[in-house]
JSON list of C-alpha atoms in Angstrom, two decimals:
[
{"chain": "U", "resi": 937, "resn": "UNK", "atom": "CA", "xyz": [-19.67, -18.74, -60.41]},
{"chain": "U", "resi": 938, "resn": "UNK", "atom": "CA", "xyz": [-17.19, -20.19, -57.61]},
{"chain": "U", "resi": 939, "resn": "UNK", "atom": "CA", "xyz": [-16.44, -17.74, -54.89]},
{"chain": "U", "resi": 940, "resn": "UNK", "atom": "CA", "xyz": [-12.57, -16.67, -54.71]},
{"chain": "U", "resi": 941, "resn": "UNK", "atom": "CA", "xyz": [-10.67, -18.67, -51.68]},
{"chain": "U", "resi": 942, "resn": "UNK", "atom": "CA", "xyz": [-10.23, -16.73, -49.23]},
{"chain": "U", "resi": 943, "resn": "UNK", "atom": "CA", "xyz": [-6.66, -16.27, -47.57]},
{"chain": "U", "resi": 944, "resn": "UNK", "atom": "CA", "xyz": [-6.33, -17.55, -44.38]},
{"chain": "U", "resi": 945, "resn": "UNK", "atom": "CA", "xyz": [-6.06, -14.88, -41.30]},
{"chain": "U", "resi": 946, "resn": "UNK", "atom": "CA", "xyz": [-2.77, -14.26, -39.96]},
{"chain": "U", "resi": 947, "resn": "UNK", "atom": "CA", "xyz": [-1.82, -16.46, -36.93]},
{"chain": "U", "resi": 948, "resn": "UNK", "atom": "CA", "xyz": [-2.54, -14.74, -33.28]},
{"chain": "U", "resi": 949, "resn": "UNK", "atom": "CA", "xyz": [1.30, -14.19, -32.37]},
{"chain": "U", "resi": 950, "resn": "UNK", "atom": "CA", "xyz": [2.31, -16.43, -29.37]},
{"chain": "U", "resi": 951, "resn": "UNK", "atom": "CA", "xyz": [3.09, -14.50, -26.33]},
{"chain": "U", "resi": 952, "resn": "UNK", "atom": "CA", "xyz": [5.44, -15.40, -23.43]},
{"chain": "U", "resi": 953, "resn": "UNK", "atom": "CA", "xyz": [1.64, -14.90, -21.16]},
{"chain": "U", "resi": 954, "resn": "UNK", "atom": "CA", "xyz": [0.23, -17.42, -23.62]},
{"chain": "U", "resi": 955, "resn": "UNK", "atom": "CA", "xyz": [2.94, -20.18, -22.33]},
{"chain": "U", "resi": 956, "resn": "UNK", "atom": "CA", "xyz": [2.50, -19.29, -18.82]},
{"chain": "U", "resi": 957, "resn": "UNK", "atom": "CA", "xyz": [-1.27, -19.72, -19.54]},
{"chain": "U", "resi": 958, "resn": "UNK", "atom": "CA", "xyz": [-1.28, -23.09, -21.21]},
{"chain": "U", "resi": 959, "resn": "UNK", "atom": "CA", "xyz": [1.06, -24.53, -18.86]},
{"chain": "U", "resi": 960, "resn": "UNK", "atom": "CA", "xyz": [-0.57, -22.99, -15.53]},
{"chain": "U", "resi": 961, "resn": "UNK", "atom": "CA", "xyz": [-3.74, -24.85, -17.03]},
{"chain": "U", "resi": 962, "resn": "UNK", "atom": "CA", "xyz": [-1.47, -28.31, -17.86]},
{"chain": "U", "resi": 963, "resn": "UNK", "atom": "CA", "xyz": [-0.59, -28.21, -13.96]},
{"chain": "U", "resi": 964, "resn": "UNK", "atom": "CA", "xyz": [-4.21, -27.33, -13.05]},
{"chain": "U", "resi": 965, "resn": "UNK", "atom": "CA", "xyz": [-5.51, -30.25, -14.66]},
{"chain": "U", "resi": 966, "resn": "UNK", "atom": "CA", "xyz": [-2.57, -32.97, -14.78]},
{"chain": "U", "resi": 967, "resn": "UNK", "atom": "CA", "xyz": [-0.74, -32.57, -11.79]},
{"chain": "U", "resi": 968, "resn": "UNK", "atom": "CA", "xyz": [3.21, -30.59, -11.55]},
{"chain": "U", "resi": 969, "resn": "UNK", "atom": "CA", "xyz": [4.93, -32.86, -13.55]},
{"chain": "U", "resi": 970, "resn": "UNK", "atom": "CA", "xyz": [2.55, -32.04, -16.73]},
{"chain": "U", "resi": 971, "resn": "UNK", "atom": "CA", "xyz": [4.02, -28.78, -18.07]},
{"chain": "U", "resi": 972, "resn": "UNK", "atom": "CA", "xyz": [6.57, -30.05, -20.54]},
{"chain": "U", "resi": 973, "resn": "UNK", "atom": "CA", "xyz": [7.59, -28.08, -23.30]},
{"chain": "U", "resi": 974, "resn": "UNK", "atom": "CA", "xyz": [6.34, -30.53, -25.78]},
{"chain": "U", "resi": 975, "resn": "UNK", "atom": "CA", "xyz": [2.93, -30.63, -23.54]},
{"chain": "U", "resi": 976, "resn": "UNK", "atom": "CA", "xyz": [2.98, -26.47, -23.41]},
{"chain": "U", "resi": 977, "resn": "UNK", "atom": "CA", "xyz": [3.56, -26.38, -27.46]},
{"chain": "U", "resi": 978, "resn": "UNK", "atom": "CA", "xyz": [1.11, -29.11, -28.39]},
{"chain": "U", "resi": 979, "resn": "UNK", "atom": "CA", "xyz": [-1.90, -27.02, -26.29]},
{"chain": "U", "resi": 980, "resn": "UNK", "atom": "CA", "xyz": [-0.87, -23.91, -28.21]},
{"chain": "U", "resi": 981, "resn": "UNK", "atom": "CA", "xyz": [-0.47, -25.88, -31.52]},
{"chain": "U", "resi": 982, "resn": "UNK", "atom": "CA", "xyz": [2.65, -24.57, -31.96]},
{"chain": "U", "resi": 983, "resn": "UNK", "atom": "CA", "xyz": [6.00, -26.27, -32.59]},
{"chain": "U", "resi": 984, "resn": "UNK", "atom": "CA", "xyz": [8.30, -27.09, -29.17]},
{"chain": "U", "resi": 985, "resn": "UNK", "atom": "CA", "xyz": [10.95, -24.73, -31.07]},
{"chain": "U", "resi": 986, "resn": "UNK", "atom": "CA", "xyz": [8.16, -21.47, -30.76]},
{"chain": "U", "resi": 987, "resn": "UNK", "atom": "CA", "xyz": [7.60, -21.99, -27.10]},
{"chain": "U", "resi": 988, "resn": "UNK", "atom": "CA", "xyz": [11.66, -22.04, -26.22]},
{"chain": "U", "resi": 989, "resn": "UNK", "atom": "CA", "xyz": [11.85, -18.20, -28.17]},
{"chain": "U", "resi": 990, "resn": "UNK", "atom": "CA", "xyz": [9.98, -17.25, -25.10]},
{"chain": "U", "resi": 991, "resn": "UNK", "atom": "CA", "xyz": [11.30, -19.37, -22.29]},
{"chain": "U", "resi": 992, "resn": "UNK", "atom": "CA", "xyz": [14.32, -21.27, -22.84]},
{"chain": "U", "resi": 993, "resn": "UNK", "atom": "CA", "xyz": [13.87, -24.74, -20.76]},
{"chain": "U", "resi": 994, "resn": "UNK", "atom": "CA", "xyz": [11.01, -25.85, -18.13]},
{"chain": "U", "resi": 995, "resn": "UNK", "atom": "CA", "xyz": [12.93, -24.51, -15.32]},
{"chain": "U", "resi": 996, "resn": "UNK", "atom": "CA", "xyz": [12.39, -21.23, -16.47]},
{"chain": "U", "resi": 997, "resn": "UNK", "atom": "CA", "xyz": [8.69, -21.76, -17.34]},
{"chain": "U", "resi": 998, "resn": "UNK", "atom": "CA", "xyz": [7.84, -22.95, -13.64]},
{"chain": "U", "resi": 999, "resn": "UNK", "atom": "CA", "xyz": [9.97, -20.39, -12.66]},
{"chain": "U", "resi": 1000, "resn": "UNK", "atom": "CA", "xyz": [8.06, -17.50, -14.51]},
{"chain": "U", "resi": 1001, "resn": "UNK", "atom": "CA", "xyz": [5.18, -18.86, -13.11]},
{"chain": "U", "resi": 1002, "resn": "UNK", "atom": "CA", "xyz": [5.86, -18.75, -9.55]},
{"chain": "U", "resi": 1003, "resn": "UNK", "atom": "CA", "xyz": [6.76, -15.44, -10.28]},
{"chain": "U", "resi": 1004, "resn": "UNK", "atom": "CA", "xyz": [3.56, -14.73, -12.17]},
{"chain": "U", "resi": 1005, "resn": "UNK", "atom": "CA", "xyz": [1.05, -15.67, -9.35]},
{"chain": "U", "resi": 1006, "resn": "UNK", "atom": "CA", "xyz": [3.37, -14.26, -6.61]},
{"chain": "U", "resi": 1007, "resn": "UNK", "atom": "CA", "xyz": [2.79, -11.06, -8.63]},
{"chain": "U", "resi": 1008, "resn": "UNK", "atom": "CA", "xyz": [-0.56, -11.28, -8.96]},
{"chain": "U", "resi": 1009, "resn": "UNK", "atom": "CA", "xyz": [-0.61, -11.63, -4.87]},
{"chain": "U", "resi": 1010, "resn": "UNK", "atom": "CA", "xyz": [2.01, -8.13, -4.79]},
{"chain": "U", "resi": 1011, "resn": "UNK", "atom": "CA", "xyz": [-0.39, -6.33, -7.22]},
{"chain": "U", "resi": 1012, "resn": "UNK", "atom": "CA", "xyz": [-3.35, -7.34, -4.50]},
{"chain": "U", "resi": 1013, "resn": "UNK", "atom": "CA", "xyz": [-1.60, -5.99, -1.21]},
{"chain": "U", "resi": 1014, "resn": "UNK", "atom": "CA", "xyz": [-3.74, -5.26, 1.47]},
{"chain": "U", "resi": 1015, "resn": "UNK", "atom": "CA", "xyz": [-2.26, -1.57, 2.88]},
{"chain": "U", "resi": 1016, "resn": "UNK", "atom": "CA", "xyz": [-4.08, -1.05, 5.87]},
{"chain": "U", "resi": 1017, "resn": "UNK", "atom": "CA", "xyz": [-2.51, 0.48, 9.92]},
{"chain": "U", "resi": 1018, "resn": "UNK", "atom": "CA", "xyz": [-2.58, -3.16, 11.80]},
{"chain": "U", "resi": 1019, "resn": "UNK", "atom": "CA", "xyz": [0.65, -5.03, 10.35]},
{"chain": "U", "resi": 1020, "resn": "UNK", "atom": "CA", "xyz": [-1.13, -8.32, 12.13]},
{"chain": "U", "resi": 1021, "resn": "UNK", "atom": "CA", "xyz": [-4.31, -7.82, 10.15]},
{"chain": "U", "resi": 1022, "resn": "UNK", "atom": "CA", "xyz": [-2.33, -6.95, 6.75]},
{"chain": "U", "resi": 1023, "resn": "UNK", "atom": "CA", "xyz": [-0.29, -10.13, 7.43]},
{"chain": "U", "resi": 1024, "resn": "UNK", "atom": "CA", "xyz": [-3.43, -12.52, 7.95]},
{"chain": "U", "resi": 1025, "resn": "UNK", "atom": "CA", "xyz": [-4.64, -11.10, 4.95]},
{"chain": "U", "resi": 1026, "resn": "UNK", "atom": "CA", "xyz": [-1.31, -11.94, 2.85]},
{"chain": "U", "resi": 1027, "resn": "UNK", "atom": "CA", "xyz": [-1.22, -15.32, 4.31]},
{"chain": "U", "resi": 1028, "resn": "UNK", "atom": "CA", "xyz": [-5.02, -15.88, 3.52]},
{"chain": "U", "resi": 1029, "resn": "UNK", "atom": "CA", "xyz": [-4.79, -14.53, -0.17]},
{"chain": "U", "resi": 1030, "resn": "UNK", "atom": "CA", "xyz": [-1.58, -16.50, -0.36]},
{"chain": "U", "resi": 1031, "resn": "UNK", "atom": "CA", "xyz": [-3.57, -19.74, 0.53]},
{"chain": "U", "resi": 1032, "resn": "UNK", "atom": "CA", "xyz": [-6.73, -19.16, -1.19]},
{"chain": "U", "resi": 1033, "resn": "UNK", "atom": "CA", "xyz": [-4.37, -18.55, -4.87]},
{"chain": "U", "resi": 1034, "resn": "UNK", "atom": "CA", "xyz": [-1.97, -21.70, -4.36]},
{"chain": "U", "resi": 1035, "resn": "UNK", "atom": "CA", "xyz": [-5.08, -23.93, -3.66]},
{"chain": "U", "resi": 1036, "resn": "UNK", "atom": "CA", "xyz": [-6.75, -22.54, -7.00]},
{"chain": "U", "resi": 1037, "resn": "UNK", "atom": "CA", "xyz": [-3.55, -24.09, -9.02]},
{"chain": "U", "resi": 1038, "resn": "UNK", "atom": "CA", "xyz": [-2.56, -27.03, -6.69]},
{"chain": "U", "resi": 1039, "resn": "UNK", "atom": "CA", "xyz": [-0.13, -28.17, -9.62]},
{"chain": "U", "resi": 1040, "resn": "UNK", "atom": "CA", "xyz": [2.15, -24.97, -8.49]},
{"chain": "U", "resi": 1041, "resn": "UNK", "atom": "CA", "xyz": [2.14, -25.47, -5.00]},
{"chain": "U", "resi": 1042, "resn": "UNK", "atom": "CA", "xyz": [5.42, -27.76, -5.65]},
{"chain": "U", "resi": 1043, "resn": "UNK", "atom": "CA", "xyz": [6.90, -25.07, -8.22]},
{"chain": "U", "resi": 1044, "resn": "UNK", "atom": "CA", "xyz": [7.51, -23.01, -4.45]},
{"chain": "U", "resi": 1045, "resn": "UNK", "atom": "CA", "xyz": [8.67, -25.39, -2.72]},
{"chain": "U", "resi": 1046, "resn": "UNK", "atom": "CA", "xyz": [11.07, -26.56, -5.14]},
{"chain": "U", "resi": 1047, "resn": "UNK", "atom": "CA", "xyz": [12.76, -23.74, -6.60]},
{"chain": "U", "resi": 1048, "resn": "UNK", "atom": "CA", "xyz": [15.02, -20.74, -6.02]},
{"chain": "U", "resi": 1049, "resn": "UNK", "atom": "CA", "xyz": [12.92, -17.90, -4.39]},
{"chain": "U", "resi": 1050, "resn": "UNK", "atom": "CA", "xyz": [15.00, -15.19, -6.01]},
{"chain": "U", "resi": 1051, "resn": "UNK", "atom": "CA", "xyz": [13.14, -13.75, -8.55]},
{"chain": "U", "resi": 1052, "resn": "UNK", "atom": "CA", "xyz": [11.85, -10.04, -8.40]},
{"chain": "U", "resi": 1053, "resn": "UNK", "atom": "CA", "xyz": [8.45, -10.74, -7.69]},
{"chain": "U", "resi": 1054, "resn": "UNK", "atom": "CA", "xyz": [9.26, -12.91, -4.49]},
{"chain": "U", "resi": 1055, "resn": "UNK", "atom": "CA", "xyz": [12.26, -10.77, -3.62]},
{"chain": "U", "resi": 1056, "resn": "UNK", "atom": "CA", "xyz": [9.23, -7.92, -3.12]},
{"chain": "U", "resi": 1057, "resn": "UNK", "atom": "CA", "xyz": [6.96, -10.41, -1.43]},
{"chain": "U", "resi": 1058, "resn": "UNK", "atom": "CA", "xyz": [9.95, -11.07, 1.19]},
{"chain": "U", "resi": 1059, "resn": "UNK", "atom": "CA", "xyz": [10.35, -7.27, 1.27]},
{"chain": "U", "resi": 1060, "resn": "UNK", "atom": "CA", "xyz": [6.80, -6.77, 2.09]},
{"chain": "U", "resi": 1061, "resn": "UNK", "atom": "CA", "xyz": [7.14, -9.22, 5.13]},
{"chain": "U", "resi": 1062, "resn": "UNK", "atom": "CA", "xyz": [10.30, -7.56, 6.18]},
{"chain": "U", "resi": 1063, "resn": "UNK", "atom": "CA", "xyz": [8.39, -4.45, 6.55]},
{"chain": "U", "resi": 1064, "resn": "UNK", "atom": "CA", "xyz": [5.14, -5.93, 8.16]},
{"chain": "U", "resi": 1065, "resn": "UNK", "atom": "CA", "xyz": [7.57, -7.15, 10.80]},
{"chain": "U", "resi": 1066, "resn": "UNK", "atom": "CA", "xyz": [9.49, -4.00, 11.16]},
{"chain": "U", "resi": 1067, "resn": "UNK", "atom": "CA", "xyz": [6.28, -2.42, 12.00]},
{"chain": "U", "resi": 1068, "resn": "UNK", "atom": "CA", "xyz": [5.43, -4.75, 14.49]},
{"chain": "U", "resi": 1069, "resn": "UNK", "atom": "CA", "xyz": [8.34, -3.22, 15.91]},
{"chain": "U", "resi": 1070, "resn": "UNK", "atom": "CA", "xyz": [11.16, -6.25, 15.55]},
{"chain": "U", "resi": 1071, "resn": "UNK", "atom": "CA", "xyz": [14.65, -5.44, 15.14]},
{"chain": "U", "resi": 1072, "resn": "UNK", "atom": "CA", "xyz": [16.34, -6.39, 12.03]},
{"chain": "U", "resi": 1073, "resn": "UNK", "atom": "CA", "xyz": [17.10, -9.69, 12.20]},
{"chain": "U", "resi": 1074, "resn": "UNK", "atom": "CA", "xyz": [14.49, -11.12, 14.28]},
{"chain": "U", "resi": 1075, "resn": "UNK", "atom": "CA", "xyz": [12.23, -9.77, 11.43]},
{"chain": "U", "resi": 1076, "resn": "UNK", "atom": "CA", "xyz": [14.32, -11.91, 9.09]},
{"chain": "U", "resi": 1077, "resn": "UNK", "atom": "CA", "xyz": [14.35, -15.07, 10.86]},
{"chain": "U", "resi": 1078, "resn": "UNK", "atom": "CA", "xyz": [10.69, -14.23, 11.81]},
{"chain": "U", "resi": 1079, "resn": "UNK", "atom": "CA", "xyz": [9.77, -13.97, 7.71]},
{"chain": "U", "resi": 1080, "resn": "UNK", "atom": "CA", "xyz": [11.28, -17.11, 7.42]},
{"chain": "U", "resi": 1081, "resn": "UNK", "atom": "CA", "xyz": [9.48, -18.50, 9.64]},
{"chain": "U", "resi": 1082, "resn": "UNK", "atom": "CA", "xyz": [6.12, -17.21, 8.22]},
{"chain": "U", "resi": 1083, "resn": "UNK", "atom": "CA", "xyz": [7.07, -18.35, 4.97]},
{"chain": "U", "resi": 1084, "resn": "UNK", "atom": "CA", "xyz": [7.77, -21.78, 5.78]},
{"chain": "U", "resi": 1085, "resn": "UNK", "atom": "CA", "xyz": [4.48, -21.90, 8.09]},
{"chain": "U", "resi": 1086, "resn": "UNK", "atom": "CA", "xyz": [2.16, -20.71, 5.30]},
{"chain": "U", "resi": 1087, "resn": "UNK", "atom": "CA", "xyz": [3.71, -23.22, 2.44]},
{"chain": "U", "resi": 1088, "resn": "UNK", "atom": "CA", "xyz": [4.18, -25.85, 4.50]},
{"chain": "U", "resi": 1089, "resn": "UNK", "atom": "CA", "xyz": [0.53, -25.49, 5.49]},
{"chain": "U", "resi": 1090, "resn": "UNK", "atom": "CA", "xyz": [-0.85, -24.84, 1.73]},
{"chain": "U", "resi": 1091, "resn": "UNK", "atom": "CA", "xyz": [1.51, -28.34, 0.82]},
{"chain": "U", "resi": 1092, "resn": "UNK", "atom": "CA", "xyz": [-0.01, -30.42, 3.21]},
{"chain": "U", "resi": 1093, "resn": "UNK", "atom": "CA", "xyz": [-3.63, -29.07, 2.47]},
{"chain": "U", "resi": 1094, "resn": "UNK", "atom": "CA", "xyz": [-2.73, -29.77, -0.94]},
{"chain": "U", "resi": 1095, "resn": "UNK", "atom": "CA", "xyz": [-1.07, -33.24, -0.74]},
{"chain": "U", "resi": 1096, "resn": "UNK", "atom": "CA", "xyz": [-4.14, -34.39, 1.16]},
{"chain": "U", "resi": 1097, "resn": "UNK", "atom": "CA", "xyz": [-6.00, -34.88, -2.12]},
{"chain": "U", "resi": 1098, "resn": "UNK", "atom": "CA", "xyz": [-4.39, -37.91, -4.02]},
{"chain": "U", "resi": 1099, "resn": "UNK", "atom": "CA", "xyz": [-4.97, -36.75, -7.39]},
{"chain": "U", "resi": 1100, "resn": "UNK", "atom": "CA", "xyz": [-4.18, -34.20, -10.27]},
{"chain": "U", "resi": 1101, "resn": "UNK", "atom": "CA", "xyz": [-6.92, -31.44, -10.65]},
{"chain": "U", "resi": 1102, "resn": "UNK", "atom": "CA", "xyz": [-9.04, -28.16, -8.60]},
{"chain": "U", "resi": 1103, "resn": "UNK", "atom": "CA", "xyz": [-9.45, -29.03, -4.87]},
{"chain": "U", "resi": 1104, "resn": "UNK", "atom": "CA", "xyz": [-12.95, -29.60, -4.02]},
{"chain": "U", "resi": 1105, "resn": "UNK", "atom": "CA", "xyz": [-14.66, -26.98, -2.00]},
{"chain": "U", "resi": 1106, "resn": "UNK", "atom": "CA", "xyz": [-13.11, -26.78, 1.94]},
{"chain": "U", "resi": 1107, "resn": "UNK", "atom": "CA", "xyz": [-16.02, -28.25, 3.72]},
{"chain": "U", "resi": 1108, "resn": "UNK", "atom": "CA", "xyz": [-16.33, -31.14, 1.48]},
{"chain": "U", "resi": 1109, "resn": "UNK", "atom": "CA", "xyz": [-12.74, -31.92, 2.05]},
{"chain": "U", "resi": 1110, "resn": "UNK", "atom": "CA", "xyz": [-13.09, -31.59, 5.43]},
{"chain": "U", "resi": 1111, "resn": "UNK", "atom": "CA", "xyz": [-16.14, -33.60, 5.47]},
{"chain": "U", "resi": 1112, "resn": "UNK", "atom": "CA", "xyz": [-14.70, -36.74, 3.62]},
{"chain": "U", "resi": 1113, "resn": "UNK", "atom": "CA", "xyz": [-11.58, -36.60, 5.78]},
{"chain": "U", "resi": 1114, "resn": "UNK", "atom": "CA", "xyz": [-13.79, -36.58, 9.09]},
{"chain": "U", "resi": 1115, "resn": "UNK", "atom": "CA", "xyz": [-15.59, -39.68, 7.30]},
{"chain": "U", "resi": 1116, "resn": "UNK", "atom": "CA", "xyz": [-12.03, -41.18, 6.84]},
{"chain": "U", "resi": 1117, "resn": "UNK", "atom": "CA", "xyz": [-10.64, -41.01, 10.23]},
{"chain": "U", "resi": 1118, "resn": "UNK", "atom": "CA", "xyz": [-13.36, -42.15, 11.87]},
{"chain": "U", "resi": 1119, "resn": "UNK", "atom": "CA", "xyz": [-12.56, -45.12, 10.99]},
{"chain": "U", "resi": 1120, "resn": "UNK", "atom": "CA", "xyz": [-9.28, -45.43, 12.74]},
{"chain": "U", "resi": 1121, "resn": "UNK", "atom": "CA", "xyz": [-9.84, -47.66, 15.86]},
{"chain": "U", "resi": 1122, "resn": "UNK", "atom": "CA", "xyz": [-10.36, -46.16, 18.88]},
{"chain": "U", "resi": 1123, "resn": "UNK", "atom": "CA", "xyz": [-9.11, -49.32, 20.98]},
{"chain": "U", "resi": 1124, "resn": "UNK", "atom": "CA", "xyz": [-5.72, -48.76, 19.02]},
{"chain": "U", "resi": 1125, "resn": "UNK", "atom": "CA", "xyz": [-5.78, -44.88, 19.00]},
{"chain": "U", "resi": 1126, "resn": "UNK", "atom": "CA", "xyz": [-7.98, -43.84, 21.53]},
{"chain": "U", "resi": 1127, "resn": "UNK", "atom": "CA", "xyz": [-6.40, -40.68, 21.33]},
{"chain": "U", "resi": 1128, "resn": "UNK", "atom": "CA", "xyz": [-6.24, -40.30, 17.70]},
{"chain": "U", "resi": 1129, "resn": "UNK", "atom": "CA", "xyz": [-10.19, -41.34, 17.23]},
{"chain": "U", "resi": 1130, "resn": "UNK", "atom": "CA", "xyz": [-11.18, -38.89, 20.15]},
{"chain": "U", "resi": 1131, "resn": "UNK", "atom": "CA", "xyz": [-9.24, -35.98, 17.86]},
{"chain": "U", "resi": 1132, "resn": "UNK", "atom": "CA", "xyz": [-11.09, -36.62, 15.05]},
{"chain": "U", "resi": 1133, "resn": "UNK", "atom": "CA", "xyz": [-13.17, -33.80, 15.04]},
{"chain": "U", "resi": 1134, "resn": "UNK", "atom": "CA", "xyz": [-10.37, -31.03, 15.30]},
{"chain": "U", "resi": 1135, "resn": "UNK", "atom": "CA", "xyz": [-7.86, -32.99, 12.91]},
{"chain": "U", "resi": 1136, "resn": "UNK", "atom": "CA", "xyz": [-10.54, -33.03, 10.48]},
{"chain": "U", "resi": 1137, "resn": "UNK", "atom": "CA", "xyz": [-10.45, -29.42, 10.18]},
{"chain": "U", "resi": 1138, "resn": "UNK", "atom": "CA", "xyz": [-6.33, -29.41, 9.80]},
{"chain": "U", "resi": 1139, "resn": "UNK", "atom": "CA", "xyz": [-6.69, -28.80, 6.23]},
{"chain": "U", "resi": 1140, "resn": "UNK", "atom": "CA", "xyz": [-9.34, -25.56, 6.49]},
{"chain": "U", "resi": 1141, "resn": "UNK", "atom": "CA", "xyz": [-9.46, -21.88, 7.44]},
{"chain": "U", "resi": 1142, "resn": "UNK", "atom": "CA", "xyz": [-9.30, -22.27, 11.11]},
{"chain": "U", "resi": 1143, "resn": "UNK", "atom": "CA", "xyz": [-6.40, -24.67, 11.46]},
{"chain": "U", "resi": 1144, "resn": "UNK", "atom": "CA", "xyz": [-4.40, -22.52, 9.02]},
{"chain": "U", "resi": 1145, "resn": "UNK", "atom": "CA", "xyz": [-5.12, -19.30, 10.94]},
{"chain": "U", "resi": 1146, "resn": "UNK", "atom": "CA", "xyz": [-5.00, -21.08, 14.53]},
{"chain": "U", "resi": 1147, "resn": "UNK", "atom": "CA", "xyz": [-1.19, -21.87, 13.53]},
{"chain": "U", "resi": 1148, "resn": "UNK", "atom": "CA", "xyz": [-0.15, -18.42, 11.51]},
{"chain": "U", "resi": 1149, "resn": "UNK", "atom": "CA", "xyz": [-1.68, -16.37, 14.71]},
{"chain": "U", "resi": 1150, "resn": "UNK", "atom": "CA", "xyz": [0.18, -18.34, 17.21]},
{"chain": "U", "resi": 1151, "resn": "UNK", "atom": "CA", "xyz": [3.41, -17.47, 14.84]},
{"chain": "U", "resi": 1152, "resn": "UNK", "atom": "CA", "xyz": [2.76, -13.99, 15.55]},
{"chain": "U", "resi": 1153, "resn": "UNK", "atom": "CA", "xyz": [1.87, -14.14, 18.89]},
{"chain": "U", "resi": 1154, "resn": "UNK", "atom": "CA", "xyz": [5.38, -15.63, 19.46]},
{"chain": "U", "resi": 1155, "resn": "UNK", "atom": "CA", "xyz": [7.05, -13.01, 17.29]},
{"chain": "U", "resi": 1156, "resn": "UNK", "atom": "CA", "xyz": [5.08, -10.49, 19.19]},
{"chain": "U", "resi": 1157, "resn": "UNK", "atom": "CA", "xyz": [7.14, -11.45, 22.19]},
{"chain": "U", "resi": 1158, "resn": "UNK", "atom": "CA", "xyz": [10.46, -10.49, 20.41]},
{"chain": "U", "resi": 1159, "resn": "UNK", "atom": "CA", "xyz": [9.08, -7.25, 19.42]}
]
């Protein structure tokens, strides 16, 4: 006697976090420029037409991702009395998310800022600067400043790797570019090849903090 077929289970109902997750992995693995609709809907094995009911073009997909890991960073606030200490620790946790999805460090840099989630980030700053005691708008220009700082210095740590995929851990990045520049000639650049120790490190923790606390120091003087 032949067992009855049994009917097949319903489908698991795409969600709009299910897109976000299948095309924050696409970047993760093949680089910004991999998180195509058709990409996105072929990892979910789902038709193109199933992933636009959630998000209508990849503009807003990169955009609801930006906004997805800025939240993440909101939800994570540090809310301690020293506004320098709560700023490091913004800038760090900043840092240390972008470099774990180096696909989306170009989604920031490339697109409006205006969504709700980086609206509060910018809010947050505003009021980390306000309690370092600087009027109005030097705490605007100074959160500008901050801002482009702390990307610009997550892009370049980024860029420094010449392929799609997780960075490698810090000191074996900072180890293979030490191996790198030492071979730049010293009779050409003496000055360059004497460097090579401390612009090794331009890519780690202590460059990146070096240059954010020297930011503050000169807002400080504003204050």
């Amino acid at each position: 006697m032949t067992e009855p077929r049994r009917r097949p289970g319903p489908k698991r109902a795409l969600t709009e976090e299910a897109v976000l997750d299948a095309a924050l992995t696409l970047l993760d693995t093949d680089g910004p420029g991999a998180a195509s609709i058709r990409r996105i809907a072929a990892a979910l094995g789902v038709s193109p037409n199933s992933v636009y009911t959630y998000l209508p073009d990849k503009s807003a997909i990169e955009q609801a991702l930006v906004e997805r890991l800025l939240g993440d960073l909101n939800r994570a606030a540090p809310g301690g009395d020293d506004w320098r200490a709560d700023l490091e620790a913004l800038a760090l946790d900043l840092r240390r998310r972008l470099t774990a999805h180096p696909g989306a460090v170009p989604l920031l840099l490339g697109g409006a800022m205006n969504g709700p989630e980086a609206l509060l980030l910018g809010e947050r700053l505003l009021d980390l600067l306000d309690r370092a005691g600087l009027a109005a708008t030097e705490a605007a220009r100074g959160a500008y400043l901050i801002m482009s700082y702390v990307l610009g210095a997550i892009a370049l740590e980024v860029a420094d790797v010449p392929r799609a995929g997780a960075l490698a851990p810090e000191r074996d990045r900072i180890a293979a570019r030490r191996a790198a520049m030492s071979q730049v000639p010293a009779a050409m650049f003496p000055r360059t090849a004497a460097a090579v120790d401390v612009t090794a490190t331009w890519i780690g923790t202590e460059q990146y903090l070096w240059g954010l606390r020297r930011v503050l120091d000169g807002l400080s003087t504003h204050a």
